[in-house]
Amino acid sequence: MRKKALIATAIALALAGTAWAVARPDQVMRTAAGVAAHHVCSMTFIGHQDPDTIFRELVTPVLGQTASALLTIHVNRDQQTVAVNGLVSTLATATFTPGYGCRLDLPGNTAVVADTRTRADVDDGFAPQSLVTTDKPQVAAALDQVFTKHPGDTPKVVKAVVIVKDGKVVAERYANGYGIHSPLLSFSVAKSFTNAFLGMLAMDGKVDVKQPLNAPEWRKPGDPRAAIRIEDLLRMQSGLAAEEAESAFSPVAKMEFLHSDMAGYAALQPAKEAPGKTFEYTSADTVLIDRMIGGHVGGGAAAMRDFARRRLFDPMHMGDVTMEFDGQGTFVGSTYVYTSARNYARFGMLYLNDGKALDGTRLLPEGWVAWSRTSALGAPYGAGFWTNDGPSREAHYRIKGGFPEDGFFASGTMGQRIYIVPSEHLVVTRFGYSAPPDYGIEDDVNLIKAAIAAYH
């Protein structure tokens, strides 16, 4: 008993002062272990990167040094699993399934069948099958600034940058161990993929974003959540008490790392105010939309993958793309897509071209892109994209730095971004693991400014 008490005290003391410090160390460590197991699994078996490097560059900045020091990673390449041990036991395990990526082993998970089919990138003139370097000195200097850490800088662990002008890759750079085909973790860039899938259902006449979500959990008479519209969720103004914060007790942390049915857990969160009043960014809103999208597509995770391939990835000539799903087969379109920086740029081209593929085929409804990049409630956010319009201080800062007012972008934590500038026919993708508070956005804006000047 004394040993267990000492261990519990050690965990509590070690976690004090970190972003994960809360009242119950056992749940803190389960959540922290879930983060580590999932991220190491995905970037080992999807991204083909070294597990120790992943833990150091991706996991430790999220959990903090003290929490990370209490965890031990065990990678089983034969079984394609990652187990994370605490001081006395295994706290979390994640399993890789070809075609579906990784998910935590949690009670209630449904089975998935491996799919080993691969898709080669299409040679369509977008980019050659070799690295595209720049001959523009100002762009080269701006890329140096993005990638190079100088004394006193916050950490820069940038993995890939691709610049697309007028539909062609004009410059790109990669970190050691990464290249033109390397899968990269999207984090919340995935929310913009959810926007695309929703738009396709809207074009099919299956969804009206002005209508309530009609979640089954909200159908009891008098439930205030019944008024939440699909648009409210996509614009992050649902009014749900579903905080996304750096705490193991935040609803989103529990949703992502402790529950096999993420959308079901999100739907159980109470309303704290009427929808449409306040912008509050939360992945719970997006996962609820993803469950609805999956319901309209039908057929579970396999059918959703086929839908995405047929309606988005193939028309945009995107090669291998991995989408991850929760234990109930819902696409985790809040957080988990994996593909190359070039493929993310192809996705950006869909929005640069007003919802049309490169051959002119319309994939999204007319007006969808304009609606998606229009901010609301004074926030720098539209519907699945961050925006430069509106009165926000953040938008003003970006515009002043050289990122035009009509620009908008998909964004994920730690600096995963797809920048889109319609007036300049420009797309810039930037992926890596940079440090707060701005996760490298000042360098990115400088790069956009340099690219506009160089390729105008």
GROMACS .gro file of C-alpha atoms in nm:
model
  456
    1MET     CA    1   0.000   0.000   0.000
    2ARG     CA    2   0.282   0.239   0.089
    3LYS     CA    3   0.445   0.176  -0.253
    4LYS     CA    4   0.122   0.258  -0.435
    5ALA     CA    5   0.078   0.574  -0.230
    6LEU     CA    6   0.431   0.682  -0.311
    7ILE     CA    7   0.376   0.617  -0.681
    8ALA     CA    8   0.053   0.816  -0.680
    9THR     CA    9   0.228   1.099  -0.498
   10ALA     CA   10   0.516   1.088  -0.746
   11ILE     CA   11   0.280   1.114  -1.041
   12ALA     CA   12   0.091   1.401  -0.880
   13LEU     CA   13   0.410   1.590  -0.804
   14ALA     CA   14   0.557   1.522  -1.146
   15LEU     CA   15   0.246   1.648  -1.319
   16ALA     CA   16   0.216   1.961  -1.108
   17GLY     CA   17   0.294   2.261  -1.323
   18THR     CA   18   0.226   2.091  -1.654
   19ALA     CA   19  -0.072   2.147  -1.884
   20TRP     CA   20  -0.209   1.811  -1.771
   21ALA     CA   21  -0.215   1.884  -1.398
   22VAL     CA   22  -0.558   1.801  -1.256
   23ALA     CA   23  -0.702   1.639  -0.949
   24ARG     CA   24  -0.682   1.269  -1.052
   25PRO     CA   25  -0.339   1.150  -1.166
   26ASP     CA   26  -0.473   0.810  -1.277
   27GLN     CA   27  -0.697   0.967  -1.542
   28VAL     CA   28  -0.428   1.216  -1.634
   29MET     CA   29  -0.187   0.934  -1.707
   30ARG     CA   30  -0.441   0.727  -1.901
   31THR     CA   31  -0.514   1.026  -2.121
   32ALA     CA   32  -0.146   1.112  -2.159
   33ALA     CA   33  -0.070   0.752  -2.248
   34GLY     CA   34  -0.350   0.757  -2.504
   35VAL     CA   35  -0.195   1.061  -2.670
   36ALA     CA   36   0.144   0.888  -2.682
   37ALA     CA   37   0.013   0.551  -2.803
   38HIS     CA   38  -0.198   0.697  -3.079
   39HIS     CA   39   0.052   0.950  -3.214
   40VAL     CA   40   0.349   0.712  -3.206
   41CYS     CA   41   0.142   0.437  -3.368
   42SER     CA   42   0.015   0.658  -3.649
   43MET     CA   43   0.343   0.824  -3.737
   44THR     CA   44   0.532   0.492  -3.711
   45PHE     CA   45   0.303   0.277  -3.925
   46ILE     CA   46   0.146   0.544  -4.150
   47GLY     CA   47   0.426   0.800  -4.155
   48HIS     CA   48   0.714   0.547  -4.146
   49GLN     CA   49   0.908   0.760  -3.897
   50ASP     CA   50   1.127   0.659  -3.605
   51PRO     CA   51   0.919   0.605  -3.286
   52ASP     CA   52   1.172   0.766  -3.052
   53THR     CA   53   1.190   1.074  -3.271
   54ILE     CA   54   0.810   1.092  -3.288
   55PHE     CA   55   0.788   1.074  -2.910
   56ARG     CA   56   1.047   1.348  -2.868
   57GLU     CA   57   0.922   1.585  -3.139
   58LEU     CA   58   0.545   1.528  -3.134
   59VAL     CA   59   0.440   1.374  -2.803
   60THR     CA   60   0.666   1.543  -2.548
   61PRO     CA   61   0.572   1.900  -2.654
   62VAL     CA   62   0.205   1.808  -2.609
   63LEU     CA   63   0.237   1.634  -2.271
   64GLY     CA   64   0.532   1.822  -2.123
   65GLN     CA   65   0.865   1.684  -2.006
   66THR     CA   66   0.747   1.564  -1.665
   67ALA     CA   67   0.450   1.361  -1.787
   68SER     CA   68   0.647   1.218  -2.079
   69ALA     CA   69   0.924   1.101  -1.846
   70LEU     CA   70   0.675   0.875  -1.668
   71LEU     CA   71   0.582   0.688  -1.987
   72THR     CA   72   0.760   0.405  -2.169
   73ILE     CA   73   0.683   0.322  -2.532
   74HIS     CA   74   0.686  -0.035  -2.667
   75VAL     CA   75   0.649  -0.076  -3.045
   76ASN     CA   76   0.562  -0.424  -3.175
   77ARG     CA   77   0.626  -0.414  -3.548
   78ASP     CA   78   0.504  -0.769  -3.604
   79GLN     CA   79   0.164  -0.703  -3.448
   80GLN     CA   80   0.169  -0.336  -3.552
   81THR     CA   81   0.082  -0.211  -3.207
   82VAL     CA   82   0.217   0.049  -2.967
   83ALA     CA   83   0.180  -0.001  -2.592
   84VAL     CA   84   0.248   0.276  -2.342
   85ASN     CA   85   0.341   0.178  -1.988
   86GLY     CA   86   0.331   0.387  -1.676
   87LEU     CA   87   0.524   0.311  -1.361
   88VAL     CA   88   0.337  -0.011  -1.280
   89SER     CA   89   0.118  -0.115  -1.575
   90THR     CA   90   0.020  -0.067  -1.938
   91LEU     CA   91  -0.195   0.245  -1.961
   92ALA     CA   92  -0.286   0.251  -2.332
   93THR     CA   93  -0.241   0.049  -2.649
   94ALA     CA   94  -0.300   0.153  -3.010
   95THR     CA   95  -0.332  -0.083  -3.306
   96PHE     CA   96  -0.262  -0.011  -3.672
   97THR     CA   97  -0.494  -0.151  -3.940
   98PRO     CA   98  -0.383  -0.103  -4.302
   99GLY     CA   99  -0.615   0.141  -4.476
  100TYR     CA  100  -0.761   0.271  -4.150
  101GLY     CA  101  -0.461   0.395  -3.957
  102CYS     CA  102  -0.439   0.364  -3.579
  103ARG     CA  103  -0.692   0.371  -3.301
  104LEU     CA  104  -0.672   0.314  -2.930
  105ASP     CA  105  -0.778  -0.027  -2.800
  106LEU     CA  106  -1.089   0.071  -2.604
  107PRO     CA  107  -1.397  -0.118  -2.485
  108GLY     CA  108  -1.669  -0.117  -2.751
  109ASN     CA  109  -1.445  -0.094  -3.057
  110THR     CA  110  -1.596  -0.260  -3.363
  111ALA     CA  111  -1.379  -0.464  -3.598
  112VAL     CA  112  -1.234  -0.330  -3.923
  113VAL     CA  113  -1.092  -0.534  -4.209
  114ALA     CA  114  -0.748  -0.437  -4.337
  115ASP     CA  115  -0.728  -0.279  -4.682
  116THR     CA  116  -0.379  -0.288  -4.830
  117ARG     CA  117  -0.463  -0.117  -5.159
  118THR     CA  118  -0.241   0.180  -5.239
  119ARG     CA  119  -0.283   0.474  -5.476
  120ALA     CA  120   0.006   0.625  -5.667
  121ASP     CA  121   0.022   0.999  -5.723
  122VAL     CA  122  -0.101   1.095  -6.069
  123ASP     CA  123   0.145   1.259  -6.309
  124ASP     CA  124  -0.084   1.536  -6.438
  125GLY     CA  125   0.153   1.832  -6.463
  126PHE     CA  126   0.092   1.947  -6.107
  127ALA     CA  127   0.447   1.853  -6.006
  128PRO     CA  128   0.726   1.627  -6.135
  129GLN     CA  129   0.828   1.310  -5.952
  130SER     CA  130   1.131   1.491  -5.816
  131LEU     CA  131   1.193   1.777  -5.576
  132VAL     CA  132   1.101   2.124  -5.703
  133THR     CA  133   1.353   2.383  -5.588
  134THR     CA  134   1.315   2.759  -5.619
  135ASP     CA  135   1.531   2.999  -5.816
  136LYS     CA  136   1.381   3.298  -5.635
  137PRO     CA  137   1.623   3.433  -5.370
  138GLN     CA  138   1.347   3.592  -5.159
  139VAL     CA  139   1.155   3.263  -5.148
  140ALA     CA  140   1.468   3.068  -5.058
  141ALA     CA  141   1.537   3.315  -4.776
  142ALA     CA  142   1.179   3.289  -4.649
  143LEU     CA  143   1.203   2.908  -4.653
  144ASP     CA  144   1.523   2.932  -4.454
  145GLN     CA  145   1.336   3.139  -4.197
  146VAL     CA  146   1.057   2.880  -4.177
  147PHE     CA  147   1.292   2.584  -4.125
  148THR     CA  148   1.589   2.725  -3.934
  149LYS     CA  149   1.594   2.765  -3.558
  150HIS     CA  150   1.814   3.045  -3.428
  151PRO     CA  151   1.932   3.101  -3.069
  152GLY     CA  152   1.644   3.228  -2.860
  153ASP     CA  153   1.377   3.105  -3.103
  154THR     CA  154   1.098   2.875  -2.994
  155PRO     CA  155   1.146   2.523  -3.137
  156LYS     CA  156   1.098   2.485  -3.513
  157VAL     CA  157   1.043   2.127  -3.622
  158VAL     CA  158   0.908   2.193  -3.971
  159LYS     CA  159   0.876   1.887  -4.193
  160ALA     CA  160   0.740   2.007  -4.527
  161VAL     CA  161   0.650   2.319  -4.724
  162VAL     CA  162   0.499   2.323  -5.074
  163ILE     CA  163   0.421   2.638  -5.275
  164VAL     CA  164   0.172   2.617  -5.562
  165LYS     CA  165   0.125   2.902  -5.811
  166ASP     CA  166  -0.127   2.888  -6.097
  167GLY     CA  167  -0.190   2.518  -6.038
  168LYS     CA  168   0.173   2.402  -6.037
  169VAL     CA  169   0.428   2.336  -5.765
  170VAL     CA  170   0.693   2.609  -5.793
  171ALA     CA  171   0.892   2.541  -5.475
  172GLU     CA  172   0.908   2.290  -5.192
  173ARG     CA  173   1.137   2.189  -4.908
  174TYR     CA  174   1.144   1.893  -4.669
  175ALA     CA  175   1.321   1.804  -4.348
  176ASN     CA  176   1.564   1.513  -4.334
  177GLY     CA  177   1.374   1.186  -4.354
  178TYR     CA  178   1.076   1.342  -4.532
  179GLY     CA  179   1.001   1.383  -4.901
  180ILE     CA  180   0.737   1.435  -5.167
  181HIS     CA  181   0.547   1.116  -5.073
  182SER     CA  182   0.579   1.132  -4.692
  183PRO     CA  183   0.245   1.108  -4.506
  184LEU     CA  184   0.195   1.397  -4.264
  185LEU     CA  185  -0.048   1.423  -3.973
  186SER     CA  186  -0.324   1.677  -4.030
  187PHE     CA  187  -0.447   1.743  -3.679
  188SER     CA  188  -0.732   1.996  -3.724
  189VAL     CA  189  -0.667   2.047  -4.095
  190ALA     CA  190  -0.899   1.745  -4.105
  191LYS     CA  191  -1.188   1.977  -4.014
  192SER     CA  192  -1.162   2.128  -4.362
  193PHE     CA  193  -1.199   1.777  -4.509
  194THR     CA  194  -1.520   1.745  -4.308
  195ASN     CA  195  -1.630   2.071  -4.471
  196ALA     CA  196  -1.569   1.915  -4.816
  197PHE     CA  197  -1.761   1.596  -4.743
  198LEU     CA  198  -2.051   1.798  -4.603
  199GLY     CA  199  -2.052   2.018  -4.912
  200MET     CA  200  -2.075   1.713  -5.137
  201LEU     CA  201  -2.378   1.586  -4.947
  202ALA     CA  202  -2.531   1.932  -4.973
  203MET     CA  203  -2.476   1.928  -5.349
  204ASP     CA  204  -2.651   1.590  -5.357
  205GLY     CA  205  -2.950   1.743  -5.179
  206LYS     CA  206  -2.905   1.516  -4.876
  207VAL     CA  207  -2.808   1.788  -4.630
  208ASP     CA  208  -2.923   2.143  -4.558
  209VAL     CA  209  -2.677   2.318  -4.329
  210LYS     CA  210  -2.952   2.549  -4.202
  211GLN     CA  211  -3.141   2.253  -4.057
  212PRO     CA  212  -3.089   2.110  -3.707
  213LEU     CA  213  -2.844   1.824  -3.670
  214ASN     CA  214  -3.121   1.609  -3.520
  215ALA     CA  215  -2.890   1.396  -3.309
  216PRO     CA  216  -3.082   1.104  -3.155
  217GLU     CA  217  -2.956   1.201  -2.809
  218TRP     CA  218  -3.130   1.540  -2.840
  219ARG     CA  219  -3.482   1.434  -2.938
  220LYS     CA  220  -3.640   1.439  -2.594
  221PRO     CA  221  -3.904   1.716  -2.579
  222GLY     CA  222  -3.762   2.037  -2.441
  223ASP     CA  223  -3.397   1.950  -2.503
  224PRO     CA  224  -3.231   2.286  -2.591
  225ARG     CA  225  -2.971   2.107  -2.804
  226ALA     CA  226  -3.240   2.018  -3.056
  227ALA     CA  227  -3.203   2.372  -3.195
  228ILE     CA  228  -2.836   2.322  -3.289
  229ARG     CA  229  -2.802   2.344  -3.667
  230ILE     CA  230  -2.537   2.178  -3.881
  231GLU     CA  231  -2.404   2.525  -3.960
  232ASP     CA  232  -2.372   2.605  -3.590
  233LEU     CA  233  -2.146   2.302  -3.547
  234LEU     CA  234  -1.931   2.376  -3.851
  235ARG     CA  235  -1.888   2.739  -3.740
  236MET     CA  236  -1.805   2.639  -3.382
  237GLN     CA  237  -2.101   2.817  -3.228
  238SER     CA  238  -2.304   2.521  -3.103
  239GLY     CA  239  -2.333   2.639  -2.743
  240LEU     CA  240  -2.233   2.294  -2.616
  241ALA     CA  241  -2.027   2.269  -2.297
  242ALA     CA  242  -1.751   2.081  -2.480
  243GLU     CA  243  -1.436   2.270  -2.397
  244GLU     CA  244  -1.119   2.195  -2.592
  245ALA     CA  245  -0.836   2.272  -2.351
  246GLU     CA  246  -0.494   2.146  -2.246
  247SER     CA  247  -0.637   1.940  -1.964
  248ALA     CA  248  -0.692   1.568  -1.930
  249PHE     CA  249  -1.036   1.647  -1.788
  250SER     CA  250  -1.152   1.860  -2.080
  251PRO     CA  251  -1.443   1.700  -2.268
  252VAL     CA  252  -1.245   1.685  -2.593
  253ALA     CA  253  -0.948   1.509  -2.429
  254LYS     CA  254  -1.183   1.250  -2.282
  255MET     CA  255  -1.363   1.214  -2.615
  256GLU     CA  256  -1.046   1.152  -2.813
  257PHE     CA  257  -0.849   0.929  -2.576
  258LEU     CA  258  -1.090   0.754  -2.339
  259HIS     CA  259  -1.404   0.676  -2.545
  260SER     CA  260  -1.446   0.444  -2.843
  261ASP     CA  261  -1.764   0.626  -2.949
  262MET     CA  262  -1.636   0.982  -2.983
  263ALA     CA  263  -1.950   1.129  -3.138
  264GLY     CA  264  -2.172   0.955  -2.885
  265TYR     CA  265  -1.971   1.109  -2.604
  266ALA     CA  266  -1.977   1.452  -2.772
  267ALA     CA  267  -2.354   1.431  -2.807
  268LEU     CA  268  -2.390   1.378  -2.431
  269GLN     CA  269  -2.235   1.715  -2.350
  270PRO     CA  270  -2.492   1.963  -2.215
  271ALA     CA  271  -2.583   2.298  -2.365
  272LYS     CA  272  -2.441   2.595  -2.179
  273GLU     CA  273  -2.610   2.855  -2.400
  274ALA     CA  274  -2.828   2.882  -2.710
  275PRO     CA  275  -2.652   2.809  -3.040
  276GLY     CA  276  -2.529   3.095  -3.259
  277LYS     CA  277  -2.426   3.327  -2.977
  278THR     CA  278  -2.059   3.256  -2.908
  279PHE     CA  279  -1.763   3.122  -3.104
  280GLU     CA  280  -1.592   2.842  -2.911
  281TYR     CA  281  -1.357   2.614  -3.099
  282THR     CA  282  -1.414   2.248  -3.016
  283SER     CA  283  -1.350   1.923  -3.201
  284ALA     CA  284  -1.668   1.784  -3.046
  285ASP     CA  285  -1.873   1.993  -3.290
  286THR     CA  286  -1.691   1.849  -3.590
  287VAL     CA  287  -1.713   1.487  -3.480
  288LEU     CA  288  -2.091   1.523  -3.448
  289ILE     CA  289  -2.103   1.636  -3.811
  290ASP     CA  290  -1.882   1.344  -3.913
  291ARG     CA  291  -2.122   1.097  -3.755
  292MET     CA  292  -2.409   1.255  -3.946
  293ILE     CA  293  -2.209   1.241  -4.272
  294GLY     CA  294  -2.134   0.874  -4.212
  295GLY     CA  295  -2.502   0.808  -4.154
  296HIS     CA  296  -2.595   0.961  -4.488
  297VAL     CA  297  -2.320   0.772  -4.670
  298GLY     CA  298  -2.412   0.446  -4.496
  299GLY     CA  299  -2.207   0.128  -4.476
  300GLY     CA  300  -1.965   0.221  -4.198
  301ALA     CA  301  -1.598   0.312  -4.221
  302ALA     CA  302  -1.531   0.118  -4.543
  303ALA     CA  303  -1.810   0.297  -4.727
  304MET     CA  304  -1.696   0.633  -4.596
  305ARG     CA  305  -1.347   0.565  -4.728
  306ASP     CA  306  -1.491   0.471  -5.067
  307PHE     CA  307  -1.705   0.785  -5.071
  308ALA     CA  308  -1.404   1.004  -4.993
  309ARG     CA  309  -1.196   0.836  -5.261
  310ARG     CA  310  -1.466   0.856  -5.528
  311ARG     CA  311  -1.587   1.208  -5.457
  312LEU     CA  312  -1.269   1.388  -5.344
  313PHE     CA  313  -0.937   1.208  -5.361
  314ASP     CA  314  -0.961   1.064  -5.714
  315PRO     CA  315  -1.106   1.378  -5.877
  316MET     CA  316  -0.829   1.586  -5.716
  317HIS     CA  317  -0.566   1.330  -5.822
  318MET     CA  318  -0.461   1.277  -5.463
  319GLY     CA  319  -0.262   0.957  -5.408
  320ASP     CA  320  -0.257   0.771  -5.078
  321VAL     CA  321  -0.471   0.933  -4.810
  322THR     CA  322  -0.540   0.770  -4.473
  323MET     CA  323  -0.850   0.865  -4.275
  324GLU     CA  324  -0.879   0.742  -3.917
  325PHE     CA  325  -1.203   0.631  -3.751
  326ASP     CA  326  -1.320   0.591  -3.395
  327GLY     CA  327  -1.424   0.259  -3.245
  328GLN     CA  328  -1.775   0.289  -3.391
  329GLY     CA  329  -1.664   0.364  -3.747
  330THR     CA  330  -1.707   0.742  -3.739
  331PHE     CA  331  -1.445   0.935  -3.935
  332VAL     CA  332  -1.246   1.144  -3.687
  333GLY     CA  333  -1.269   1.441  -3.919
  334SER     CA  334  -1.175   1.674  -3.638
  335THR     CA  335  -0.817   1.555  -3.624
  336TYR     CA  336  -0.685   1.257  -3.819
  337VAL     CA  337  -0.600   1.261  -4.188
  338TYR     CA  338  -0.258   1.161  -4.324
  339THR     CA  339  -0.120   1.238  -4.669
  340SER     CA  340   0.167   1.417  -4.840
  341ALA     CA  341   0.225   1.792  -4.840
  342ARG     CA  342   0.161   1.790  -5.215
  343ASN     CA  343  -0.173   1.617  -5.165
  344TYR     CA  344  -0.272   1.870  -4.902
  345ALA     CA  345  -0.187   2.135  -5.163
  346ARG     CA  346  -0.415   1.959  -5.412
  347PHE     CA  347  -0.690   1.977  -5.152
  348GLY     CA  348  -0.622   2.349  -5.117
  349MET     CA  349  -0.659   2.382  -5.494
  350LEU     CA  350  -1.019   2.264  -5.466
  351TYR     CA  351  -1.096   2.572  -5.256
  352LEU     CA  352  -0.877   2.802  -5.462
  353ASN     CA  353  -1.080   2.699  -5.768
  354ASP     CA  354  -1.419   2.769  -5.606
  355GLY     CA  355  -1.499   2.403  -5.542
  356LYS     CA  356  -1.389   2.266  -5.879
  357ALA     CA  357  -1.136   1.996  -5.962
  358LEU     CA  358  -0.841   2.085  -6.182
  359ASP     CA  359  -1.033   1.966  -6.490
  360GLY     CA  360  -1.321   2.201  -6.408
  361THR     CA  361  -1.556   1.938  -6.265
  362ARG     CA  362  -1.760   2.091  -5.983
  363LEU     CA  363  -1.718   1.897  -5.660
  364LEU     CA  364  -1.872   2.148  -5.417
  365PRO     CA  365  -2.189   2.355  -5.458
  366GLU     CA  366  -2.169   2.701  -5.611
  367GLY     CA  367  -2.114   2.951  -5.332
  368TRP     CA  368  -1.992   2.686  -5.088
  369VAL     CA  369  -1.634   2.814  -5.075
  370ALA     CA  370  -1.742   3.176  -5.026
  371TRP     CA  371  -1.971   3.067  -4.743
  372SER     CA  372  -1.699   2.854  -4.587
  373ARG     CA  373  -1.445   3.136  -4.571
  374THR     CA  374  -1.684   3.403  -4.442
  375SER     CA  375  -1.628   3.473  -4.073
  376ALA     CA  376  -1.904   3.500  -3.815
  377LEU     CA  377  -1.954   3.649  -3.469
  378GLY     CA  378  -1.641   3.860  -3.509
  379ALA     CA  379  -1.417   3.553  -3.487
  380PRO     CA  380  -1.138   3.480  -3.738
  381TYR     CA  381  -1.320   3.161  -3.838
  382GLY     CA  382  -1.566   3.066  -4.108
  383ALA     CA  383  -1.704   2.715  -4.152
  384GLY     CA  384  -1.411   2.476  -4.120
  385PHE     CA  385  -1.153   2.737  -4.222
  386TRP     CA  386  -0.975   3.026  -4.051
  387THR     CA  387  -1.027   3.355  -4.234
  388ASN     CA  388  -0.874   3.697  -4.289
  389ASP     CA  389  -1.203   3.882  -4.324
  390GLY     CA  390  -1.389   4.038  -4.036
  391PRO     CA  391  -1.272   4.259  -3.747
  392SER     CA  392  -1.054   4.015  -3.553
  393ARG     CA  393  -0.710   4.116  -3.428
  394GLU     CA  394  -0.561   3.794  -3.566
  395ALA     CA  395  -0.688   3.867  -3.917
  396HIS     CA  396  -0.556   4.222  -3.900
  397TYR     CA  397  -0.214   4.093  -3.794
  398ARG     CA  398  -0.196   3.848  -4.085
  399ILE     CA  399  -0.309   4.104  -4.342
  400LYS     CA  400  -0.059   4.360  -4.214
  401GLY     CA  401   0.216   4.098  -4.248
  402GLY     CA  402   0.139   4.033  -4.616
  403PHE     CA  403  -0.127   3.759  -4.617
  404PRO     CA  404  -0.405   3.917  -4.830
  405GLU     CA  405  -0.752   3.984  -4.696
  406ASP     CA  406  -0.916   3.729  -4.927
  407GLY     CA  407  -0.685   3.460  -4.789
  408PHE     CA  408  -0.808   3.177  -4.569
  409PHE     CA  409  -0.658   2.856  -4.437
  410ALA     CA  410  -0.704   2.512  -4.288
  411SER     CA  411  -0.513   2.482  -3.963
  412GLY     CA  412  -0.408   2.219  -3.711
  413THR     CA  413  -0.225   2.250  -3.382
  414MET     CA  414   0.155   2.273  -3.383
  415GLY     CA  415   0.158   2.432  -3.727
  416GLN     CA  416  -0.024   2.215  -3.982
  417ARG     CA  417  -0.164   2.455  -4.242
  418ILE     CA  418  -0.300   2.491  -4.595
  419TYR     CA  419  -0.298   2.859  -4.695
  420ILE     CA  420  -0.521   2.964  -4.986
  421VAL     CA  421  -0.500   3.305  -5.158
  422PRO     CA  422  -0.751   3.325  -5.447
  423SER     CA  423  -0.643   3.672  -5.563
  424GLU     CA  424  -0.288   3.543  -5.617
  425HIS     CA  425  -0.377   3.191  -5.742
  426LEU     CA  426  -0.156   3.071  -5.458
  427VAL     CA  427  -0.162   2.772  -5.221
  428VAL     CA  428   0.104   2.713  -4.957
  429THR     CA  429   0.113   2.403  -4.736
  430ARG     CA  430   0.326   2.390  -4.423
  431PHE     CA  431   0.342   2.093  -4.184
  432GLY     CA  432   0.552   2.027  -3.875
  433TYR     CA  433   0.566   2.047  -3.497
  434SER     CA  434   0.638   2.405  -3.398
  435ALA     CA  435   0.605   2.559  -3.054
  436PRO     CA  436   0.340   2.794  -2.913
  437PRO     CA  437   0.224   3.061  -2.894
  438ASP     CA  438   0.197   3.113  -3.271
  439TYR     CA  439   0.326   2.776  -3.396
  440GLY     CA  440   0.534   2.946  -3.665
  441ILE     CA  441   0.261   3.153  -3.826
  442GLU     CA  442   0.478   3.467  -3.840
  443ASP     CA  443   0.730   3.277  -4.054
  444ASP     CA  444   0.447   3.143  -4.271
  445VAL     CA  445   0.304   3.489  -4.335
  446ASN     CA  446   0.650   3.609  -4.432
  447LEU     CA  447   0.677   3.316  -4.677
  448ILE     CA  448   0.338   3.400  -4.830
  449LYS     CA  449   0.448   3.761  -4.873
  450ALA     CA  450   0.772   3.650  -5.040
  451ALA     CA  451   0.593   3.406  -5.270
  452ILE     CA  452   0.346   3.673  -5.381
  453ALA     CA  453   0.628   3.912  -5.462
  454ALA     CA  454   0.837   3.649  -5.640
  455TYR     CA  455   0.569   3.481  -5.849
  456HIS     CA  456   0.334   3.773  -5.914
   0.00000   0.00000   0.00000
